[in-house]
PDB file of C-alpha atoms and ligand atoms in Angstrom:
ATOM      1  CA  MET A   1      97.637  62.314 114.988  1.00 60.00           C
ATOM      2  CA  SER A   2      93.921  63.120 114.842  1.00 75.00           C
ATOM      3  CA  GLU A   3      92.700  66.423 113.393  1.00 90.00           C
ATOM      4  CA  ILE A   4      91.664  69.128 115.850  1.00 94.00           C
ATOM      5  CA  ALA A   5      88.003  70.006 115.292  1.00 96.00           C
ATOM      6  CA  TYR A   6      87.373  73.567 114.078  1.00 97.00           C
ATOM      7  CA  ASP A   7      84.879  73.992 116.940  1.00 97.00           C
ATOM      8  CA  ASP A   8      87.620  73.247 119.469  1.00 98.00           C
ATOM      9  CA  LEU A   9      89.919  75.791 117.840  1.00 98.00           C
ATOM     10  CA  LEU A  10      87.115  78.355 117.868  1.00 98.00           C
ATOM     11  CA  ALA A  11      86.296  77.686 121.531  1.00 98.00           C
ATOM     12  CA  CYS A  12      89.928  78.364 122.383  1.00 98.00           C
ATOM     13  CA  ALA A  13      89.984  81.558 120.259  1.00 98.00           C
ATOM     14  CA  VAL A  14      86.873  82.788 122.102  1.00 98.00           C
ATOM     15  CA  GLU A  15      88.318  81.946 125.507  1.00 98.00           C
ATOM     16  CA  ALA A  16      91.574  83.762 124.697  1.00 98.00           C
ATOM     17  CA  ALA A  17      89.805  86.815 123.220  1.00 98.00           C
ATOM     18  CA  GLN A  18      87.577  87.082 126.275  1.00 98.00           C
ATOM     19  CA  ALA A  19      90.501  86.640 128.677  1.00 98.00           C
ATOM     20  CA  ALA A  20      92.478  89.416 126.965  1.00 98.00           C
ATOM     21  CA  GLY A  21      89.500  91.699 126.267  1.00 98.00           C
ATOM     22  CA  ASN A  22      88.030  91.465 129.762  1.00 98.00           C
ATOM     23  CA  TYR A  23      91.458  92.044 131.289  1.00 98.00           C
ATOM     24  CA  ALA A  24      91.856  95.247 129.235  1.00 98.00           C
ATOM     25  CA  ARG A  25      88.345  96.404 130.178  1.00 98.00           C
ATOM     26  CA  ASP A  26      88.990  95.777 133.886  1.00 98.00           C
ATOM     27  CA  GLN A  27      92.356  97.564 133.772  1.00 97.00           C
ATOM     28  CA  LYS A  28      91.119 100.677 131.940  1.00 96.00           C
ATOM     29  CA  HIS A  29      92.254 102.905 134.783  1.00 96.00           C
ATOM     30  CA  ARG A  30      95.826 102.176 133.574  1.00 94.00           C
ATOM     31  CA  VAL A  31      95.565 103.864 130.168  1.00 90.00           C
ATOM     32  CA  ASP A  32      98.287 106.313 131.169  1.00 89.00           C
ATOM     33  CA  ASP A  33     100.763 103.451 131.446  1.00 89.00           C
ATOM     34  CA  VAL A  34     102.240 104.124 128.002  1.00 86.00           C
ATOM     35  CA  LYS A  35     105.041 101.918 126.678  1.00 87.00           C
ATOM     36  CA  VAL A  36     105.786 103.759 123.432  1.00 84.00           C
ATOM     37  CA  SER A  37     104.313 106.910 122.024  1.00 85.00           C
ATOM     38  CA  PHE A  38     104.455 107.910 118.332  1.00 82.00           C
ATOM     39  CA  GLU A  39     103.170 111.074 116.700  1.00 80.00           C
ATOM     40  CA  HIS A  40      99.967 109.306 115.576  1.00 80.00           C
ATOM     41  CA  ASP A  41      99.880 106.098 117.599  1.00 81.00           C
ATOM     42  CA  ILE A  42     100.461 104.664 121.037  1.00 87.00           C
ATOM     43  CA  LYS A  43     101.431 101.350 122.657  1.00 91.00           C
ATOM     44  CA  LEU A  44     100.175 100.740 126.173  1.00 92.00           C
ATOM     45  CA  ALA A  45     101.553  98.347 128.768  1.00 95.00           C
ATOM     46  CA  LEU A  46      98.106  96.750 128.498  1.00 97.00           C
ATOM     47  CA  ASP A  47      98.698  95.858 124.823  1.00 97.00           C
ATOM     48  CA  PHE A  48     101.588  93.639 125.897  1.00 96.00           C
ATOM     49  CA  GLU A  49      99.849  92.266 129.004  1.00 97.00           C
ATOM     50  CA  CYS A  50      96.718  91.362 127.042  1.00 97.00           C
ATOM     51  CA  GLN A  51      98.796  89.611 124.416  1.00 97.00           C
ATOM     52  CA  GLN A  52     100.379  87.586 127.207  1.00 96.00           C
ATOM     53  CA  LYS A  53      96.913  86.702 128.610  1.00 97.00           C
ATOM     54  CA  ALA A  54      95.809  85.460 125.185  1.00 98.00           C
ATOM     55  CA  ARG A  55      99.045  83.582 124.604  1.00 97.00           C
ATOM     56  CA  GLU A  56      98.702  81.749 127.946  1.00 97.00           C
ATOM     57  CA  VAL A  57      95.208  80.512 127.086  1.00 98.00           C
ATOM     58  CA  LEU A  58      96.220  79.428 123.572  1.00 97.00           C
ATOM     59  CA  LEU A  59      99.420  77.639 124.512  1.00 96.00           C
ATOM     60  CA  SER A  60      97.982  75.941 127.568  1.00 97.00           C
ATOM     61  CA  ALA A  61      95.332  74.388 125.302  1.00 97.00           C
ATOM     62  CA  PHE A  62      97.698  73.749 122.356  1.00 97.00           C
ATOM     63  CA  PRO A  63     101.309  73.724 123.575  1.00 95.00           C
ATOM     64  CA  GLY A  64     102.806  72.815 120.188  1.00 91.00           C
ATOM     65  CA  HIS A  65     101.208  75.701 118.266  1.00 94.00           C
ATOM     66  CA  THR A  66     102.874  78.987 117.318  1.00 93.00           C
ATOM     67  CA  VAL A  67     101.552  82.464 118.120  1.00 95.00           C
ATOM     68  CA  LEU A  68     102.072  85.540 115.957  1.00 94.00           C
ATOM     69  CA  GLY A  69     101.063  88.634 117.894  1.00 92.00           C
ATOM     70  CA  GLU A  70     101.059  92.345 117.130  1.00 87.00           C
ATOM     71  CA  GLU A  71     103.136  92.977 120.216  1.00 86.00           C
ATOM     72  CA  ASP A  72     105.655  90.201 119.643  1.00 80.00           C
ATOM     73  CA  PRO A  73     109.103  91.689 120.129  1.00 56.00           C
ATOM     74  CA  GLU A  74     110.491  89.701 117.256  1.00 60.00           C
ATOM     75  CA  ILE A  75     108.422  89.043 114.191  1.00 64.00           C
ATOM     76  CA  VAL A  76     110.019  86.658 111.780  1.00 63.00           C
ATOM     77  CA  ASP A  77     108.574  86.364 108.305  1.00 62.00           C
ATOM     78  CA  THR A  78     108.920  82.911 106.866  1.00 66.00           C
ATOM     79  CA  ASP A  79     107.697  81.118 103.777  1.00 68.00           C
ATOM     80  CA  GLU A  80     107.259  77.958 105.789  1.00 76.00           C
ATOM     81  CA  MET A  81     103.699  77.930 107.089  1.00 83.00           C
ATOM     82  CA  PRO A  82     103.356  76.374 110.544  1.00 87.00           C
ATOM     83  CA  GLU A  83     100.775  73.593 110.870  1.00 90.00           C
ATOM     84  CA  HIS A  84      98.795  75.770 113.329  1.00 94.00           C
ATOM     85  CA  GLN A  85      99.503  79.449 113.842  1.00 94.00           C
ATOM     86  CA  TRP A  86      97.445  81.776 116.059  1.00 96.00           C
ATOM     87  CA  VAL A  87      97.301  85.402 114.966  1.00 96.00           C
ATOM     88  CA  VAL A  88      96.571  87.812 117.810  1.00 97.00           C
ATOM     89  CA  ASP A  89      95.768  91.512 118.031  1.00 97.00           C
ATOM     90  CA  PRO A  90      95.304  91.943 121.793  1.00 98.00           C
ATOM     91  CA  ILE A  91      93.801  95.448 121.571  1.00 98.00           C
ATOM     92  CA  ASP A  92      92.733  96.485 118.088  1.00 97.00           C
ATOM     93  CA  GLY A  93      91.931 100.191 118.363  1.00 97.00           C
ATOM     94  CA  THR A  94      94.425 101.062 121.082  1.00 96.00           C
ATOM     95  CA  VAL A  95      94.091 104.803 120.420  1.00 95.00           C
ATOM     96  CA  ASN A  96      90.301 104.566 120.857  1.00 97.00           C
ATOM     97  CA  PHE A  97      90.786 102.548 124.036  1.00 97.00           C
ATOM     98  CA  SER A  98      93.211 105.144 125.404  1.00 96.00           C
ATOM     99  CA  HIS A  99      90.629 107.910 124.821  1.00 96.00           C
ATOM    100  CA  GLY A 100      87.742 105.982 126.390  1.00 97.00           C
ATOM    101  CA  MET A 101      86.022 105.326 123.033  1.00 97.00           C
ATOM    102  CA  PRO A 102      84.161 101.975 123.047  1.00 98.00           C
ATOM    103  CA  PHE A 103      85.344 100.817 119.581  1.00 98.00           C
ATOM    104  CA  TRP A 104      88.184  98.465 120.366  1.00 98.00           C
ATOM    105  CA  CYS A 105      88.397  94.706 120.501  1.00 98.00           C
ATOM    106  CA  CYS A 106      90.564  91.644 120.828  1.00 98.00           C
ATOM    107  CA  SER A 107      90.993  89.678 117.610  1.00 98.00           C
ATOM    108  CA  ILE A 108      92.212  86.079 117.454  1.00 98.00           C
ATOM    109  CA  ALA A 109      92.455  83.839 114.401  1.00 98.00           C
ATOM    110  CA  VAL A 110      93.967  80.427 113.890  1.00 98.00           C
ATOM    111  CA  ARG A 111      95.574  79.518 110.582  1.00 96.00           C
ATOM    112  CA  LYS A 112      96.154  75.956 109.469  1.00 95.00           C
ATOM    113  CA  LYS A 113      99.039  75.831 106.978  1.00 92.00           C
ATOM    114  CA  GLY A 114      98.363  79.501 106.233  1.00 92.00           C
ATOM    115  CA  GLU A 115      94.574  79.221 105.813  1.00 95.00           C
ATOM    116  CA  THR A 116      92.408  80.828 108.517  1.00 98.00           C
ATOM    117  CA  VAL A 117      90.044  78.159 109.844  1.00 98.00           C
ATOM    118  CA  ALA A 118      88.531  79.859 112.910  1.00 98.00           C
ATOM    119  CA  GLY A 119      88.390  83.356 114.321  1.00 98.00           C
ATOM    120  CA  ALA A 120      86.880  85.431 117.120  1.00 98.00           C
ATOM    121  CA  VAL A 121      86.555  89.200 117.509  1.00 98.00           C
ATOM    122  CA  TYR A 122      85.437  90.365 120.940  1.00 98.00           C
ATOM    123  CA  GLY A 123      84.509  93.980 121.746  1.00 98.00           C
ATOM    124  CA  PRO A 124      83.896  94.164 125.513  1.00 98.00           C
ATOM    125  CA  ASP A 125      82.614  97.764 125.551  1.00 98.00           C
ATOM    126  CA  VAL A 126      80.195  97.229 122.683  1.00 98.00           C
ATOM    127  CA  ASN A 127      79.280  93.782 124.015  1.00 98.00           C
ATOM    128  CA  GLU A 128      79.827  92.044 120.675  1.00 98.00           C
ATOM    129  CA  LEU A 129      81.436  88.653 120.116  1.00 98.00           C
ATOM    130  CA  TYR A 130      81.829  87.700 116.454  1.00 98.00           C
ATOM    131  CA  THR A 131      82.873  84.182 115.508  1.00 98.00           C
ATOM    132  CA  ALA A 132      83.357  82.017 112.450  1.00 98.00           C
ATOM    133  CA  THR A 133      84.818  78.734 111.376  1.00 98.00           C
ATOM    134  CA  VAL A 134      85.621  77.846 107.809  1.00 98.00           C
ATOM    135  CA  ASP A 135      82.773  75.303 107.709  1.00 97.00           C
ATOM    136  CA  ARG A 136      80.038  77.331 109.439  1.00 96.00           C
ATOM    137  CA  LYS A 137      78.135  80.609 109.103  1.00 97.00           C
ATOM    138  CA  SER A 138      79.388  83.579 111.121  1.00 98.00           C
ATOM    139  CA  THR A 139      77.651  84.677 114.287  1.00 98.00           C
ATOM    140  CA  CYS A 140      77.421  87.715 116.562  1.00 98.00           C
ATOM    141  CA  ASN A 141      76.624  86.866 120.180  1.00 98.00           C
ATOM    142  CA  GLY A 142      75.502  83.428 119.032  1.00 98.00           C
ATOM    143  CA  GLU A 143      73.105  84.636 116.317  1.00 98.00           C
ATOM    144  CA  PRO A 144      73.850  84.031 112.606  1.00 98.00           C
ATOM    145  CA  ILE A 145      74.805  87.167 110.677  1.00 98.00           C
ATOM    146  CA  SER A 146      74.806  88.103 106.992  1.00 98.00           C
ATOM    147  CA  VAL A 147      76.268  90.852 104.870  1.00 98.00           C
ATOM    148  CA  SER A 148      74.027  93.610 103.502  1.00 98.00           C
ATOM    149  CA  GLU A 149      72.014  93.537 100.279  1.00 98.00           C
ATOM    150  CA  THR A 150      73.349  96.910  99.115  1.00 98.00           C
ATOM    151  CA  GLN A 151      73.935  96.726  95.367  1.00 98.00           C
ATOM    152  CA  THR A 152      75.620  99.989  94.501  1.00 98.00           C
ATOM    153  CA  LEU A 153      78.370 102.128  95.948  1.00 98.00           C
ATOM    154  CA  ASP A 154      76.269 105.279  95.953  1.00 98.00           C
ATOM    155  CA  LYS A 155      74.024 103.633  98.573  1.00 98.00           C
ATOM    156  CA  ALA A 156      76.920 102.115 100.531  1.00 98.00           C
ATOM    157  CA  MET A 157      78.507 102.837 103.899  1.00 98.00           C
ATOM    158  CA  ILE A 158      82.270 102.351 103.489  1.00 98.00           C
ATOM    159  CA  MET A 159      84.552 102.074 106.473  1.00 97.00           C
ATOM    160  CA  THR A 160      88.250 102.740 106.251  1.00 95.00           C
ATOM    161  CA  GLY A 161      91.291 103.584 108.335  1.00 91.00           C
ATOM    162  CA  VAL A 162      94.589 105.380 108.169  1.00 79.00           C
ATOM    163  CA  ASP A 163      97.758 104.008 109.615  1.00 71.00           C
ATOM    164  CA  GLN A 164     100.103 106.147 111.635  1.00 67.00           C
ATOM    165  CA  PHE A 165     102.567 106.911 108.823  1.00 64.00           C
ATOM    166  CA  VAL A 166     100.109 108.378 106.333  1.00 64.00           C
ATOM    167  CA  ASP A 167     100.604 111.974 105.313  1.00 71.00           C
ATOM    168  CA  PRO A 168      97.407 113.576 103.907  1.00 74.00           C
ATOM    169  CA  SER A 169      99.199 114.374 100.650  1.00 74.00           C
ATOM    170  CA  LEU A 170      99.800 110.660  99.944  1.00 73.00           C
ATOM    171  CA  PRO A 171      97.784 108.166  97.822  1.00 76.00           C
ATOM    172  CA  PRO A 172      95.671 106.676 100.666  1.00 78.00           C
ATOM    173  CA  PHE A 173      94.024 110.078 101.126  1.00 83.00           C
ATOM    174  CA  ALA A 174      93.330 110.410  97.406  1.00 84.00           C
ATOM    175  CA  ILE A 175      91.526 107.052  97.690  1.00 87.00           C
ATOM    176  CA  PHE A 176      89.644 108.280 100.752  1.00 89.00           C
ATOM    177  CA  LYS A 177      88.530 111.309  98.727  1.00 90.00           C
ATOM    178  CA  SER A 178      87.359 109.073  95.940  1.00 93.00           C
ATOM    179  CA  PHE A 179      85.320 106.902  98.365  1.00 95.00           C
ATOM    180  CA  ALA A 180      83.851 110.045  99.919  1.00 95.00           C
ATOM    181  CA  SER A 181      82.664 111.285  96.514  1.00 96.00           C
ATOM    182  CA  ASN A 182      81.285 107.934  95.328  1.00 97.00           C
ATOM    183  CA  ALA A 183      79.834 106.212  98.405  1.00 98.00           C
ATOM    184  CA  GLN A 184      76.809 107.313 100.399  1.00 98.00           C
ATOM    185  CA  LYS A 185      79.037 107.747 103.454  1.00 97.00           C
ATOM    186  CA  VAL A 186      82.596 107.029 104.603  1.00 96.00           C
ATOM    187  CA  ARG A 187      83.357 106.306 108.245  1.00 96.00           C
ATOM    188  CA  VAL A 188      86.619 105.945 110.190  1.00 94.00           C
ATOM    189  CA  MET A 189      85.781 104.257 113.492  1.00 96.00           C
ATOM    190  CA  GLY A 190      89.324 103.247 114.504  1.00 95.00           C
ATOM    191  CA  SER A 191      89.170  99.486 115.053  1.00 97.00           C
ATOM    192  CA  ALA A 192      89.591  97.640 111.776  1.00 98.00           C
ATOM    193  CA  ALA A 193      88.617  94.218 113.138  1.00 98.00           C
ATOM    194  CA  LEU A 194      85.334  95.529 114.563  1.00 98.00           C
ATOM    195  CA  ASP A 195      84.697  97.599 111.420  1.00 98.00           C
ATOM    196  CA  ILE A 196      85.113  94.557 109.180  1.00 98.00           C
ATOM    197  CA  CYS A 197      82.748  92.609 111.472  1.00 98.00           C
ATOM    198  CA  ARG A 198      80.218  95.433 110.887  1.00 98.00           C
ATOM    199  CA  VAL A 199      80.513  94.577 107.192  1.00 98.00           C
ATOM    200  CA  ALA A 200      79.825  90.949 108.155  1.00 98.00           C
ATOM    201  CA  ASN A 201      76.649  91.875 110.046  1.00 98.00           C
ATOM    202  CA  GLY A 202      75.403  94.212 107.328  1.00 98.00           C
ATOM    203  CA  ALA A 203      75.698  97.511 109.243  1.00 98.00           C
ATOM    204  CA  ALA A 204      78.400  98.608 106.782  1.00 98.00           C
ATOM    205  CA  ASP A 205      78.926  97.546 103.175  1.00 98.00           C
ATOM    206  CA  GLY A 206      82.694  97.694 102.682  1.00 98.00           C
ATOM    207  CA  TYR A 207      86.092  98.199 104.274  1.00 98.00           C
ATOM    208  CA  PHE A 208      89.367  99.264 102.705  1.00 97.00           C
ATOM    209  CA  GLU A 209      92.773 100.110 104.105  1.00 94.00           C
ATOM    210  CA  ALA A 210      96.302 100.320 102.697  1.00 91.00           C
ATOM    211  CA  GLY A 211      98.950  99.754 105.350  1.00 89.00           C
ATOM    212  CA  ILE A 212      96.983  97.547 107.697  1.00 93.00           C
ATOM    213  CA  TYR A 213      98.469  94.428 109.300  1.00 94.00           C
ATOM    214  CA  LEU A 214      97.586  90.767 109.115  1.00 95.00           C
ATOM    215  CA  TRP A 215      96.646  90.636 112.832  1.00 96.00           C
ATOM    216  CA  ASP A 216      94.094  93.463 112.340  1.00 97.00           C
ATOM    217  CA  VAL A 217      92.167  91.492 109.720  1.00 98.00           C
ATOM    218  CA  ALA A 218      92.906  87.747 110.107  1.00 97.00           C
ATOM    219  CA  ALA A 219      89.811  86.830 112.156  1.00 98.00           C
ATOM    220  CA  ALA A 220      87.481  89.441 110.630  1.00 98.00           C
ATOM    221  CA  GLN A 221      88.333  88.325 107.076  1.00 98.00           C
ATOM    222  CA  LEU A 222      86.967  84.843 107.800  1.00 98.00           C
ATOM    223  CA  ILE A 223      83.966  86.338 109.637  1.00 98.00           C
ATOM    224  CA  VAL A 224      83.027  88.491 106.628  1.00 98.00           C
ATOM    225  CA  GLU A 225      83.524  85.596 104.194  1.00 98.00           C
ATOM    226  CA  GLN A 226      81.432  83.178 106.264  1.00 98.00           C
ATOM    227  CA  ALA A 227      78.698  85.842 106.447  1.00 98.00           C
ATOM    228  CA  GLY A 228      78.469  85.775 102.642  1.00 98.00           C
ATOM    229  CA  GLY A 229      80.884  88.615 101.836  1.00 98.00           C
ATOM    230  CA  LYS A 230      84.158  88.897  99.968  1.00 98.00           C
ATOM    231  CA  ALA A 231      87.552  89.844 101.397  1.00 98.00           C
ATOM    232  CA  GLU A 232      90.982  89.968  99.818  1.00 97.00           C
ATOM    233  CA  ILE A 233      94.529  91.065 100.301  1.00 95.00           C
ATOM    234  CA  LEU A 234      95.059  93.310  97.266  1.00 94.00           C
ATOM    235  CA  TYR A 235      98.838  93.206  97.652  1.00 90.00           C
ATOM    236  CA  ASP A 236     101.583  92.793 100.251  1.00 90.00           C
ATOM    237  CA  MET A 237     103.369  95.913 101.450  1.00 88.00           C
ATOM    238  CA  PRO A 238     106.625  96.213 103.349  1.00 84.00           C
ATOM    239  CA  PRO A 239     107.445  95.409 106.179  1.00 85.00           C
ATOM    240  CA  PRO A 240     106.293  91.776 106.667  1.00 87.00           C
ATOM    241  CA  TYR A 241     102.602  91.299 107.489  1.00 91.00           C
ATOM    242  CA  ARG A 242     101.622  94.776 106.227  1.00 91.00           C
ATOM    243  CA  ILE A 243      98.956  94.613 103.540  1.00 92.00           C
ATOM    244  CA  CYS A 244      96.498  96.479 101.361  1.00 92.00           C
ATOM    245  CA  PHE A 245      93.093  94.962 102.158  1.00 96.00           C
ATOM    246  CA  ALA A 246      89.479  95.197 101.001  1.00 97.00           C
ATOM    247  CA  ALA A 247      86.303  93.539 102.302  1.00 98.00           C
ATOM    248  CA  SER A 248      82.697  93.983 101.251  1.00 98.00           C
ATOM    249  CA  ASN A 249      79.265  92.455 100.989  1.00 98.00           C
ATOM    250  CA  GLY A 250      80.465  91.029  97.630  1.00 98.00           C
ATOM    251  CA  ARG A 251      77.861  92.949  95.631  1.00 98.00           C
ATOM    252  CA  ILE A 252      79.776  96.246  95.653  1.00 98.00           C
ATOM    253  CA  HIS A 253      83.242  94.685  95.711  1.00 98.00           C
ATOM    254  CA  ASP A 254      84.306  95.537  92.162  1.00 98.00           C
ATOM    255  CA  GLN A 255      82.872  99.054  92.428  1.00 97.00           C
ATOM    256  CA  LEU A 256      84.840  99.595  95.641  1.00 97.00           C
ATOM    257  CA  THR A 257      88.146  98.171  94.458  1.00 96.00           C
ATOM    258  CA  SER A 258      87.909  99.952  91.089  1.00 95.00           C
ATOM    259  CA  LEU A 259      88.430 103.200  93.049  1.00 94.00           C
ATOM    260  CA  VAL A 260      91.690 101.904  94.487  1.00 90.00           C
ATOM    261  CA  ASP A 261      94.580 103.066  92.355  1.00 82.00           C
ATOM    262  CA  ILE A 262      96.907 100.177  93.150  1.00 82.00           C
ATOM    263  CA  SER A 263      99.785 101.527  91.044  1.00 82.00           C
ATOM    264  CA  SER A 264      99.839 104.825  92.959  1.00 78.00           C
ATOM    265  CA  LEU A 265      99.850 102.882  96.215  1.00 76.00           C
ATOM    266  CA  GLN A 266     102.605 100.577  95.023  1.00 76.00           C
ATOM    267  CA  GLU A 267     104.723 103.540  93.964  1.00 76.00           C
ATOM    268  CA  TRP A 268     104.181 105.084  97.388  1.00 70.00           C
ATOM    269  CA  LYS A 269     105.082 101.711  99.059  1.00 59.00           C
ATOM    270  CA  GLY A 270     103.964 103.056 102.477  1.00 58.00           C
TER     271      GLY A 270
HETATM  272  C1  IPD B 301      94.772  99.897 114.169  1.00 78.54           C
HETATM  273  C2  IPD B 301      93.263  99.977 114.010  1.00 78.54           C
HETATM  274  C3  IPD B 301      92.884 101.067 113.056  1.00 78.54           C
HETATM  275  C4  IPD B 301      93.545 100.903 111.705  1.00 78.54           C
HETATM  276  C5  IPD B 301      95.056 100.863 111.873  1.00 78.54           C
HETATM  277  C6  IPD B 301      95.431  99.716 112.812  1.00 78.54           C
HETATM  278  P1  IPD B 301      95.845  98.868 116.409  1.00 78.54           P
HETATM  279  O1  IPD B 301      95.112  98.780 114.956  1.00 78.54           O
HETATM  280  O2  IPD B 301      92.750  98.765 113.533  1.00 78.54           O
HETATM  281  O3  IPD B 301      91.486 101.082 112.846  1.00 78.54           O
HETATM  282  O4  IPD B 301      93.198 101.977 110.873  1.00 78.54           O
HETATM  283  O5  IPD B 301      95.676 100.655 110.626  1.00 78.54           O
HETATM  284  O6  IPD B 301      96.832  99.666 112.961  1.00 78.54           O
HETATM  285  O7  IPD B 301      97.202  99.443 116.158  1.00 78.54           O
HETATM  286  O8  IPD B 301      95.019  99.726 117.283  1.00 78.54           O
HETATM  287  O9  IPD B 301      95.892  97.437 116.824  1.00 78.54           O
END
């Protein structure tokens, strides 16, 4: 069987991200159609419908591939890596979307035997399409992008996020406090995939979050790396696919991660 070209995988990721993202944008009037509501989070009917839109595009192009989506009813963790696995977050930033904030996107990555080889992040309301393949430089709306030149944390813009289960007395907030005292500015914009792409295009210098999920970061991780930055899963958290993650322009990476007290996070476990 011949290898599928990375460009073909990327074209499919873009098509699926645009199908899902444009569908969400066009159906915005349905934000009150809530499937599940939590104290600090929400799942809309549109989250599930957009995942279905993306899945249809992906599987009609590549019927034998598997799809791991945020809204999959059954997520099975397995050590056996599929040959090709698509990782989909149909609406990253659902709470923003539900409030009419423009920072939300559709994120789609494809992993070959566990390694991400292509990814697309599409933000319809901000009109940004980020792409990367493992053998090519990242782009935004077709133009090459690069991480910032910022050398030190005190001059850096750090983006972060808090997942729905985090109580302000817990370790993630102590880390937030530490970033706030050491960086030039900390921002919480509410769509991790778009935020990490802002690290890729140099508008921000770093991203950190404990308790984020693989589908939030899979495409953006490759995009930041192929823009010259560094990204890493610091450790795996329970349940499956939940991680502690950092990304940066590379230059401030050690300064950023040195503020993360991993042992306090591991004790907390999320
Ligand atoms: C969320 C957003 C948010 C991050 C949360 C994620 P979702 O994704 O990316 O910025 O802080 O941890 O869960 O739930 O809107 O897809």
